[in-house]
CSV table of C-alpha atoms in Angstrom, one decimal:
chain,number,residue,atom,x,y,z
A,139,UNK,CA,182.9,221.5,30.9
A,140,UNK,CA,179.2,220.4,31.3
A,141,UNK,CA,176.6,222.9,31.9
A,142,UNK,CA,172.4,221.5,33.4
A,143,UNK,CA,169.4,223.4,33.6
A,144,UNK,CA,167.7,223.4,36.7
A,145,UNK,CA,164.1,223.9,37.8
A,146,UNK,CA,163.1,224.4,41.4
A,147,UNK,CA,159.8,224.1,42.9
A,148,UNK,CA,158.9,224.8,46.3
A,149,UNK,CA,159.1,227.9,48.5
A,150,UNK,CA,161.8,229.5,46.2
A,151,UNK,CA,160.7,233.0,45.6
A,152,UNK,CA,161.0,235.9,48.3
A,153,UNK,CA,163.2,233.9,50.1
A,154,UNK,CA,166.9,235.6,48.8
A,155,UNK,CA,167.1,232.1,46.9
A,156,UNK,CA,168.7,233.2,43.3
A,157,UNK,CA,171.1,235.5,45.7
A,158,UNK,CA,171.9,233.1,47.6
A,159,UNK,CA,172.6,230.7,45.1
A,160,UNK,CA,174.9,233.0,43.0
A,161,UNK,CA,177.1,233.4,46.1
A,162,UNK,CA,176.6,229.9,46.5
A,163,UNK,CA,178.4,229.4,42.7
A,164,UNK,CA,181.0,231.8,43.0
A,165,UNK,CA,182.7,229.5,46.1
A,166,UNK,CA,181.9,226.2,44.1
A,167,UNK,CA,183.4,228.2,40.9
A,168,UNK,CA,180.8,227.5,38.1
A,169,UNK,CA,179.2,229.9,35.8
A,170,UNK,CA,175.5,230.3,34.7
A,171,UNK,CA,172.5,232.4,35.9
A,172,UNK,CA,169.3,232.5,37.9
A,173,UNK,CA,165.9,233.8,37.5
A,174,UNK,CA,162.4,233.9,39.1
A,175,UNK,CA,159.7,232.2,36.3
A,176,UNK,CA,156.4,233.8,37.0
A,177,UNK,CA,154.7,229.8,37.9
A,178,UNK,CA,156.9,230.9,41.2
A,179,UNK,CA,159.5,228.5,40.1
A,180,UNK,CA,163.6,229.2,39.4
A,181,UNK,CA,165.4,228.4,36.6
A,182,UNK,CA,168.9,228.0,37.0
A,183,UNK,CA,171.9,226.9,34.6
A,184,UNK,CA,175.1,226.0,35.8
A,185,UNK,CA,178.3,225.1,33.9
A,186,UNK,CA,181.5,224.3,34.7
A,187,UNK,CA,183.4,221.0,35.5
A,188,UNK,CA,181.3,217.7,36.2
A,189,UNK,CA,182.1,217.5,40.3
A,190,UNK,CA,181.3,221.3,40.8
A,191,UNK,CA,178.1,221.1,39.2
A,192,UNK,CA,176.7,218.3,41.0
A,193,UNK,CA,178.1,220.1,44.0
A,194,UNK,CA,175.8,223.2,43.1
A,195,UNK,CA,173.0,220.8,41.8
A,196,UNK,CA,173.5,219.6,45.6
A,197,UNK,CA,173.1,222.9,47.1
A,198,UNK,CA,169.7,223.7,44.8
A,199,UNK,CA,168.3,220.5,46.2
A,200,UNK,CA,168.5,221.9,49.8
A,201,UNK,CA,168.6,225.6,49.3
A,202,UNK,CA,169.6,228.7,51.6
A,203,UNK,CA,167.8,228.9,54.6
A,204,UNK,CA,164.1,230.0,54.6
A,205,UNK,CA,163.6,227.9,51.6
A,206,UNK,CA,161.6,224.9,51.0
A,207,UNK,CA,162.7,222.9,47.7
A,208,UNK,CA,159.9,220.4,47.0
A,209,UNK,CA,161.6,219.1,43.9
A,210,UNK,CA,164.9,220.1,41.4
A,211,UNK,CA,164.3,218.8,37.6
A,212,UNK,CA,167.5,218.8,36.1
A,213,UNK,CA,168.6,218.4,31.9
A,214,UNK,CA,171.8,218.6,30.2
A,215,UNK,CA,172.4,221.2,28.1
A,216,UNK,CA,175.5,222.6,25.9
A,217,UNK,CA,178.0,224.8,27.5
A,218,UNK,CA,177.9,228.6,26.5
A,219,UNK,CA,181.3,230.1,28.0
A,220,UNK,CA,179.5,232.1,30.8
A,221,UNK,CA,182.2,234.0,32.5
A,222,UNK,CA,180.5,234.9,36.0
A,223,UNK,CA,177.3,233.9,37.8
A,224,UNK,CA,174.4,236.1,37.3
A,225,UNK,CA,170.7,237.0,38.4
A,226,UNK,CA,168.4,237.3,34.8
A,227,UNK,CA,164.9,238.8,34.8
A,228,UNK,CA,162.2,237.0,35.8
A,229,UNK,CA,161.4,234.6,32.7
């Protein structure tokens, strides 16, 4: 198990992003959480096995429709045994 934090920049508030990306994770089968950070980017941390995290680190790189992700920094960091995929308070 690996889990990478994820910040994405771009048109990625208001547009059903975090939603989208938690039912996004629950077909790709990893853990973690969204949330809005109030410089209008979103934090996301995704764990599970190495190809189903760069599948979801694929899908943040596009985005749901109505989105515009201008860029996705990514860094590793330890796994915490999430057992579903949620949507946090804005940070």
């Amino acid at each position: 198990m690996i889990r990478k934090r994820a910040i994405v920049t771009g048109t990625v508030q208001g547009v059903g992003f975090r939603w989208a990306a938690r039912e996004q994770a629950q077909a790709i089968g990893v853990t973690g959480w969204a949330r809005n950070r109030a410089d209008g980017s979103v934090e996301v941390e995704v764990e599970g096995e190495p190809a189903a995290v760069d599948r979801m680190l694929a899908w943040l790189r596009e985005g749901p429709p109505g989105s515009e992700v201008a860029g996705l920094d990514v860094t590793d960091t330890a796994p915490d045994g999430d057992d579903g995929f949620r949507i946090r308070q804005t940070a």
